[in-house]
């Protein structure tokens, strides 16, 4: 698989230059987002030598070294170099504990290894299994956390050879100017292709190699099956509940109200019934929760209510999960989507990719439900609420060409003093109309 340019590389570099002598870094994220690949590339480029121990495929000799010398750091480091045939250089080498959740004792040693000060340390793992496998170890305070997401649209552009496209988009957004219409249409075409392939590195790699969506679909199905296998391995009923929620995400998101409703999965159930499954899916980073806030205050996270939406981590995977029978292998389906003529609910796909890109750019996900007046019957919804300084940015997502947004208009009128600038995300070019910023969906990450 190709090694792609990833933004997280710069964050790792910042850690190396500023914090590596005081903290190890724990890189966590869903399986197959590219953690191991980027860490190895970072090790090759930024260190004189490195040692990677993959606890998912570690041999018995290496494990025996940890078990025998876990109270003797000097001996541990010396013998590991011999067993792994790597010469480490004081202050210039990196040790990587890959899939560290498979051997929690190694994570328990981080405190002493960092204090020893000879080398830098990176751990990778999945948050859900990291949580499960910490009962018998002390969580090291000398550990910084960094989360990795699927590739965003800018990273996808770099991977596919559109090196200048991200900077052109950023410049237009900063100036609040539309792109030339010809350029806009070209970018939208590529963005829809990004939605189809998704941002999982294996799928992107297959696309750059073949430009064959059938092959890309095969890769995505393998990843979905890998997630399903992980769910089957969960103890108790949590696995079955996680899988039930997982399989129904497309149908829930395709409804008018996209908030999670357990009755759509199993009749006469409450949210508490699926709580363990949802907790697993969000901790495994397979799903992202978008929580409701009942008051558009800048501290929206303090007003979280029980209702929530559940988005899939990657829209390309959502496309594959939604069709489930290999429909996307048909060329006419690919063509229909790029022309905006797909038979499924495109609003679901647009909203999911907005959630995906907001999360990967560091935003927390909140939405709001409100009434125009206190006792009014109609309930309105704003898709996303972002904080900006002391004010908020309401964001409405429109997959169609319609310029109507009654919910947003009522919200702006009701809470005008709290609002920085309302935003409508759509497939058309950038414009400003009545103080509403209309941006094409490929600019979402810049909000």
Coordinates of C-alpha atoms in Angstrom, one line a residue:
X1 CA 0.0 0.0 0.0
X2 CA 1.2 3.5 -0.8
X3 CA 2.3 5.9 1.9
X4 CA 0.3 9.1 1.7
X5 CA 0.9 12.5 3.0
X6 CA -1.1 12.9 6.2
X7 CA -1.7 16.0 8.3
X8 CA -1.1 14.1 11.5
X9 CA 2.6 13.8 10.5
X10 CA 3.1 17.5 11.4
X11 CA 1.4 16.9 14.8
X12 CA 3.9 14.0 15.4
X13 CA 6.7 16.3 14.4
X14 CA 5.5 18.9 16.8
X15 CA 5.5 16.3 19.6
X16 CA 9.0 15.2 18.8
X17 CA 10.4 18.7 18.8
X18 CA 8.5 19.9 22.0
X19 CA 7.4 17.1 24.2
X20 CA 9.1 13.8 23.4
X21 CA 11.5 14.0 26.3
X22 CA 8.6 14.3 28.8
X23 CA 5.8 12.2 27.2
X24 CA 5.3 9.2 25.0
X25 CA 2.5 9.7 22.5
X26 CA -0.5 7.4 22.1
X27 CA -1.9 7.4 18.6
X28 CA -5.4 6.0 18.6
X29 CA -8.1 5.6 16.1
X30 CA -10.3 3.1 14.3
X31 CA -8.7 0.1 12.7
X32 CA -7.4 0.7 9.1
X33 CA -7.2 4.5 9.3
X34 CA -3.4 4.3 8.8
X35 CA -1.9 4.5 12.2
X36 CA 0.9 2.0 11.8
X37 CA 1.8 3.2 8.3
X38 CA 2.3 6.8 9.3
X39 CA 4.2 6.0 12.4
X40 CA 6.7 3.8 10.5
X41 CA 7.1 6.5 7.9
X42 CA 7.7 9.1 10.6
X43 CA 10.2 6.8 12.3
X44 CA 12.1 6.3 9.0
X45 CA 12.3 10.0 8.2
X46 CA 12.8 11.6 11.6
X47 CA 15.1 9.2 13.5
X48 CA 18.6 7.7 12.9
X49 CA 17.2 4.3 13.9
X50 CA 13.9 2.8 15.2
X51 CA 12.5 -0.3 16.7
X52 CA 8.9 -1.4 16.0
X53 CA 7.3 -4.1 18.1
X54 CA 3.9 -5.1 16.7
X55 CA 2.1 -6.8 19.5
X56 CA -0.5 -8.1 17.1
X57 CA 2.2 -10.4 15.6
X58 CA 4.9 -10.4 18.2
X59 CA 7.1 -13.5 18.6
X60 CA 7.6 -15.4 21.8
X61 CA 11.3 -14.3 22.1
X62 CA 10.3 -10.6 22.3
X63 CA 7.5 -11.2 24.8
X64 CA 9.9 -13.2 27.0
X65 CA 12.3 -10.2 27.1
X66 CA 9.5 -8.0 28.4
X67 CA 8.4 -10.6 31.0
X68 CA 12.0 -11.3 32.2
X69 CA 13.3 -7.7 32.4
X70 CA 10.2 -5.6 33.2
X71 CA 11.8 -4.4 36.4
X72 CA 15.2 -3.7 34.7
X73 CA 14.9 -1.0 32.1
X74 CA 18.6 -1.0 31.2
X75 CA 18.6 -4.7 30.6
X76 CA 15.3 -4.6 28.8
X77 CA 16.5 -2.0 26.2
X78 CA 19.8 -3.8 25.7
X79 CA 18.3 -7.2 25.1
X80 CA 15.5 -5.8 22.8
X81 CA 18.2 -4.4 20.5
X82 CA 19.9 -7.8 20.3
X83 CA 16.7 -9.8 19.8
X84 CA 15.3 -7.3 17.2
X85 CA 18.7 -6.7 15.6
X86 CA 18.4 -2.9 15.8
X87 CA 21.1 -0.5 17.1
X88 CA 19.4 2.3 19.0
X89 CA 21.2 5.6 19.5
X90 CA 20.8 7.7 22.6
X91 CA 18.5 10.7 21.9
X92 CA 18.2 9.8 18.2
X93 CA 16.1 6.7 18.1
X94 CA 12.4 5.8 18.4
X95 CA 10.7 2.8 19.9
X96 CA 7.2 2.0 18.7
X97 CA 4.7 -0.2 20.6
X98 CA 2.3 -1.0 17.8
X99 CA -1.2 -2.3 18.8
X100 CA -0.1 -1.9 22.4
X101 CA -3.6 -2.9 23.7
X102 CA -2.6 -6.5 22.8
X103 CA 0.1 -6.4 25.5
X104 CA -0.9 -3.9 28.3
X105 CA 2.3 -4.6 30.3
X106 CA 4.3 -2.7 27.7
X107 CA 2.1 0.3 28.1
X108 CA 2.6 0.0 31.9
X109 CA 6.3 0.4 31.4
X110 CA 6.0 3.8 29.5
X111 CA 6.3 5.8 32.7
X112 CA 9.7 4.3 33.4
X113 CA 10.9 4.2 29.8
X114 CA 10.2 8.0 29.4
X115 CA 11.8 8.7 32.7
X116 CA 14.9 6.8 31.5
X117 CA 15.2 9.4 28.8
X118 CA 17.3 7.5 26.2
X119 CA 14.7 7.2 23.4
X120 CA 11.4 8.5 22.2
X121 CA 8.2 6.3 22.4
X122 CA 5.1 6.1 20.3
X123 CA 2.2 3.7 21.0
X124 CA -0.7 2.9 18.7
X125 CA -3.9 1.2 19.5
X126 CA -7.7 1.2 19.4
X127 CA -9.4 3.2 22.2
X128 CA -12.0 0.5 23.0
X129 CA -9.4 -2.2 23.6
X130 CA -7.1 0.2 25.3
X131 CA -9.9 0.8 27.8
X132 CA -10.7 -2.9 28.2
X133 CA -7.0 -3.9 28.8
X134 CA -6.0 -1.4 31.5
X135 CA -7.4 -3.2 34.6
X136 CA -4.0 -4.6 35.6
X137 CA -1.8 -1.7 34.8
X138 CA -1.3 1.9 36.0
X139 CA -2.2 4.3 33.2
X140 CA 1.0 6.3 32.5
X141 CA 0.7 10.1 33.2
X142 CA 3.7 10.4 30.8
X143 CA 1.4 9.8 27.8
X144 CA 0.0 12.3 25.4
X145 CA -3.0 11.2 23.3
X146 CA -3.5 11.9 19.6
X147 CA -6.4 10.8 17.5
X148 CA -6.2 9.8 13.8
X149 CA -9.1 9.9 11.4
X150 CA -9.7 8.7 7.9
X151 CA -8.2 10.9 5.2
X152 CA -10.0 14.2 4.7
X153 CA -10.6 15.8 1.3
X154 CA -7.3 17.7 1.3
X155 CA -5.3 14.5 2.0
X156 CA -7.4 12.7 -0.6
X157 CA -6.5 15.5 -3.2
X158 CA -2.8 15.1 -2.4
X159 CA -3.0 11.3 -2.8
X160 CA -4.8 11.6 -6.1
X161 CA -2.4 14.1 -7.7
X162 CA -4.5 17.3 -7.2
X163 CA -1.7 19.0 -5.3
X164 CA -2.9 22.6 -5.9
X165 CA -6.6 22.1 -5.3
X166 CA -6.5 22.4 -1.5
X167 CA -4.7 25.7 -1.6
X168 CA -7.0 27.1 -4.3
X169 CA -10.0 26.2 -2.1
X170 CA -8.5 27.7 1.0
X171 CA -7.7 31.0 -0.8
X172 CA -11.2 31.3 -2.1
X173 CA -12.7 30.6 1.3
X174 CA -10.4 33.1 3.1
X175 CA -11.3 35.8 0.6
X176 CA -15.0 34.8 0.6
X177 CA -14.9 34.6 -3.2
X178 CA -16.4 31.9 -5.4
X179 CA -14.2 29.8 -7.6
X180 CA -14.5 30.1 -11.4
X181 CA -17.6 28.0 -12.2
X182 CA -15.6 25.6 -14.4
X183 CA -13.2 25.0 -11.5
X184 CA -16.1 24.7 -9.0
X185 CA -17.7 22.0 -11.1
X186 CA -14.4 20.1 -11.4
X187 CA -13.8 20.3 -7.6
X188 CA -17.3 19.1 -6.9
X189 CA -16.8 16.1 -9.2
X190 CA -13.7 15.2 -7.3
X191 CA -15.4 15.7 -4.0
X192 CA -18.1 13.3 -4.9
X193 CA -15.5 10.8 -6.0
X194 CA -13.9 11.3 -2.5
X195 CA -17.3 10.5 -1.0
X196 CA -17.5 7.3 -3.0
X197 CA -14.0 6.1 -2.3
X198 CA -14.0 7.4 1.3
X199 CA -10.9 8.2 3.2
X200 CA -9.6 4.8 4.4
X201 CA -6.1 4.6 3.1
X202 CA -6.4 1.1 1.6
X203 CA -9.5 2.2 -0.4
X204 CA -7.7 5.4 -1.6
X205 CA -4.6 3.4 -2.5
X206 CA -6.7 1.0 -4.6
X207 CA -8.4 4.0 -6.3
X208 CA -5.1 5.7 -7.2
X209 CA -3.7 2.4 -8.5
X210 CA -6.7 1.4 -10.6
X211 CA -9.4 4.1 -10.8
X212 CA -11.7 1.1 -10.7
X213 CA -14.6 1.6 -8.3
X214 CA -15.3 -2.2 -8.3
X215 CA -11.9 -2.8 -6.8
X216 CA -12.4 0.0 -4.3
X217 CA -15.8 -1.5 -3.2
X218 CA -14.1 -4.8 -2.6
X219 CA -11.5 -3.1 -0.2
X220 CA -14.3 -1.2 1.6
X221 CA -16.3 -4.4 2.1
X222 CA -13.2 -6.1 3.6
X223 CA -12.9 -3.2 6.1
X224 CA -16.6 -3.4 7.0
X225 CA -16.3 -7.2 7.5
X226 CA -13.3 -6.6 9.7
X227 CA -15.4 -4.3 11.9
X228 CA -18.1 -6.9 12.0
X229 CA -15.6 -9.6 13.1
X230 CA -14.5 -7.3 15.9
X231 CA -18.1 -7.0 17.1
X232 CA -18.6 -10.8 17.1
X233 CA -15.6 -11.0 19.5
X234 CA -17.2 -8.8 22.1
X235 CA -18.3 -10.6 25.2
X236 CA -21.9 -10.6 26.4
X237 CA -24.7 -9.0 24.5
X238 CA -22.8 -5.8 23.6
X239 CA -21.5 -7.3 20.4
X240 CA -24.9 -8.2 19.0
X241 CA -26.2 -4.8 20.0
X242 CA -23.3 -3.0 18.4
X243 CA -23.8 -4.9 15.2
X244 CA -27.5 -4.2 15.2
X245 CA -26.9 -0.5 15.5
X246 CA -24.0 -0.6 13.0
X247 CA -26.1 -2.3 10.3
X248 CA -29.0 0.1 10.7
X249 CA -27.1 3.4 10.6
X250 CA -27.8 4.0 6.9
X251 CA -31.6 3.5 7.3
X252 CA -31.7 5.7 10.5
X253 CA -29.7 8.5 8.7
X254 CA -32.0 8.3 5.7
X255 CA -35.1 9.3 7.8
X256 CA -36.3 12.9 8.1
X257 CA -35.2 13.1 11.7
X258 CA -31.8 11.5 11.8
X259 CA -31.5 11.2 15.6
X260 CA -31.0 7.7 17.0
X261 CA -34.3 5.9 17.6
X262 CA -34.0 2.4 19.1
X263 CA -37.5 1.4 17.9
X264 CA -36.3 1.5 14.3
X265 CA -33.9 -1.3 15.2
X266 CA -36.0 -3.3 17.6
X267 CA -39.6 -2.5 18.5
X268 CA -40.4 -1.4 22.0
X269 CA -36.9 -0.8 23.1
X270 CA -35.3 2.2 24.8
X271 CA -31.9 3.8 24.2
X272 CA -30.5 2.1 27.4
X273 CA -31.1 -1.2 25.7
X274 CA -28.4 -0.4 23.0
X275 CA -26.2 1.7 25.3
X276 CA -23.4 -0.9 25.5
X277 CA -23.3 -1.4 21.8
X278 CA -23.3 2.3 21.1
X279 CA -20.5 2.8 23.6
X280 CA -18.4 0.1 21.9
X281 CA -19.0 1.7 18.4
X282 CA -18.0 5.2 19.5
X283 CA -15.0 4.0 21.6
X284 CA -13.8 1.9 18.6
X285 CA -14.2 5.2 16.6
X286 CA -16.4 3.4 14.1
X287 CA -19.2 5.9 14.8
X288 CA -19.3 9.5 15.8
X289 CA -22.0 10.8 18.2
X290 CA -23.6 14.2 17.4
X291 CA -25.2 15.3 20.7
X292 CA -28.3 17.5 21.0
X293 CA -28.0 20.8 22.8
X294 CA -31.2 22.4 24.0
X295 CA -29.9 25.9 24.3
X296 CA -27.6 27.6 21.7
X297 CA -25.1 28.7 24.3
X298 CA -21.3 28.8 23.5
X299 CA -20.8 26.1 26.1
X300 CA -23.1 23.7 24.2
X301 CA -21.4 20.7 25.6
X302 CA -22.8 21.6 29.0
X303 CA -26.4 21.4 27.7
X304 CA -26.2 17.9 26.2
X305 CA -29.5 16.0 26.2
X306 CA -30.2 12.3 25.7
X307 CA -31.1 12.4 22.0
X308 CA -28.2 12.1 19.6
X309 CA -27.3 11.3 16.0
X310 CA -24.9 8.5 15.0
X311 CA -22.7 9.1 12.0
X312 CA -20.3 6.6 10.5
X313 CA -16.6 7.4 10.6
X314 CA -16.2 7.4 6.9
X315 CA -18.7 8.3 4.2
X316 CA -17.2 5.9 1.7
X317 CA -17.9 3.0 4.1
X318 CA -21.4 4.4 4.7
X319 CA -22.1 4.2 0.9
X320 CA -21.0 0.6 0.8
X321 CA -22.9 -0.3 4.0
X322 CA -26.1 1.4 2.6
X323 CA -26.1 -0.6 -0.6
X324 CA -25.0 -3.9 1.1
X325 CA -25.5 -6.0 -2.0
X326 CA -22.7 -4.8 -4.2
X327 CA -24.9 -2.3 -6.1
X328 CA -22.0 0.2 -6.1
X329 CA -20.1 -2.1 -8.4
X330 CA -22.4 -1.1 -11.2
X331 CA -20.9 1.8 -13.3
X332 CA -24.3 3.4 -13.7
X333 CA -24.6 3.9 -9.9
X334 CA -21.3 5.7 -9.8
X335 CA -22.4 7.9 -12.7
X336 CA -25.8 8.6 -11.1
X337 CA -24.1 9.8 -7.9
X338 CA -21.7 12.1 -9.6
X339 CA -24.7 13.6 -11.5
X340 CA -26.8 13.9 -8.3
X341 CA -29.3 11.3 -9.6
X342 CA -28.7 8.5 -7.0
X343 CA -31.8 6.7 -5.8
X344 CA -30.8 6.7 -2.1
X345 CA -31.1 9.7 0.2
X346 CA -28.2 11.9 -0.7
X347 CA -29.0 14.2 2.3
X348 CA -27.8 11.3 4.4
X349 CA -24.5 11.1 2.6
X350 CA -23.9 14.9 2.6
X351 CA -24.7 15.2 6.3
X352 CA -22.4 12.3 7.2
X353 CA -19.5 13.7 5.2
X354 CA -19.9 17.1 6.9
X355 CA -19.9 15.4 10.3
X356 CA -16.8 13.4 9.2
X357 CA -14.9 16.5 8.1
X358 CA -15.9 18.6 11.1
X359 CA -14.6 15.9 13.4
X360 CA -11.3 15.4 11.5
X361 CA -10.7 19.1 11.7
X362 CA -11.1 19.1 15.5
X363 CA -14.7 20.1 16.0
X364 CA -17.1 18.6 18.5
X365 CA -20.5 17.6 17.0
X366 CA -23.7 19.2 18.3
X367 CA -27.1 19.8 16.8
X368 CA -30.1 21.7 18.2
X369 CA -33.8 21.3 18.2
X370 CA -35.9 24.4 19.1
X371 CA -39.4 25.9 18.9
X372 CA -40.1 29.3 17.4
X373 CA -42.1 30.2 20.5
X374 CA -42.2 28.5 23.8
X375 CA -45.6 26.7 23.4
X376 CA -45.4 26.2 19.6
X377 CA -46.0 22.7 18.2
X378 CA -43.5 22.7 15.4
X379 CA -40.0 21.6 16.3
X380 CA -37.1 22.9 14.1
X381 CA -33.6 21.6 13.8
X382 CA -30.2 23.0 12.9
X383 CA -27.9 20.2 11.6
X384 CA -24.7 21.4 13.4
X385 CA -23.8 24.1 15.9
X386 CA -20.2 25.3 16.1
X387 CA -18.7 27.6 18.7
X388 CA -16.5 30.5 17.5
X389 CA -15.1 32.7 20.2
X390 CA -18.0 33.9 22.3
X391 CA -20.5 33.3 19.5
X392 CA -21.9 30.3 17.6
X393 CA -22.1 29.3 14.0
X394 CA -25.3 27.4 13.0
X395 CA -24.7 25.1 10.0
X396 CA -27.4 23.8 7.7
X397 CA -26.6 21.1 5.2
X398 CA -28.4 21.0 1.8
X399 CA -27.9 18.2 -0.7
X400 CA -30.5 19.6 -3.1
X401 CA -30.4 22.8 -5.1
X402 CA -33.2 24.3 -2.9
X403 CA -32.2 27.6 -1.3
X404 CA -35.0 27.4 1.3
X405 CA -33.9 27.0 4.9
X406 CA -36.8 27.9 7.2
X407 CA -35.2 26.4 10.3
X408 CA -32.1 28.5 9.9
X409 CA -34.1 31.6 9.2
X410 CA -36.2 31.2 12.4
X411 CA -33.1 30.3 14.4
X412 CA -31.2 33.4 13.2
X413 CA -34.1 35.7 14.0
X414 CA -34.6 34.1 17.5
X415 CA -30.9 34.1 18.5
X416 CA -29.4 36.8 16.4
X417 CA -27.3 38.3 19.2
X418 CA -25.5 35.0 19.8
X419 CA -24.7 34.2 16.2
X420 CA -21.4 35.0 14.4
X421 CA -22.6 34.1 10.9
X422 CA -25.1 31.5 9.7
X423 CA -23.8 29.0 7.2
X424 CA -25.5 26.9 4.6
X425 CA -23.4 24.0 3.1
X426 CA -24.5 23.0 -0.4
X427 CA -23.2 21.7 -3.7
X428 CA -23.3 25.1 -5.3
X429 CA -20.6 27.8 -5.4
X430 CA -19.7 30.2 -2.5
X431 CA -21.8 33.3 -2.0
X432 CA -23.0 35.6 0.7
X433 CA -26.7 36.5 0.8
X434 CA -28.5 38.3 3.6
X435 CA -25.5 37.7 5.9
X436 CA -25.8 34.0 5.3
X437 CA -22.6 32.4 4.1
X438 CA -23.3 29.7 1.5
X439 CA -20.3 27.4 1.0
X440 CA -19.7 24.4 -1.3
X441 CA -19.4 21.2 0.7
X442 CA -15.7 20.9 -0.2
X443 CA -15.0 23.9 2.1
X444 CA -16.6 22.4 5.3
X445 CA -13.2 21.7 7.0
X446 CA -12.3 25.4 6.8
X447 CA -15.2 26.5 9.1

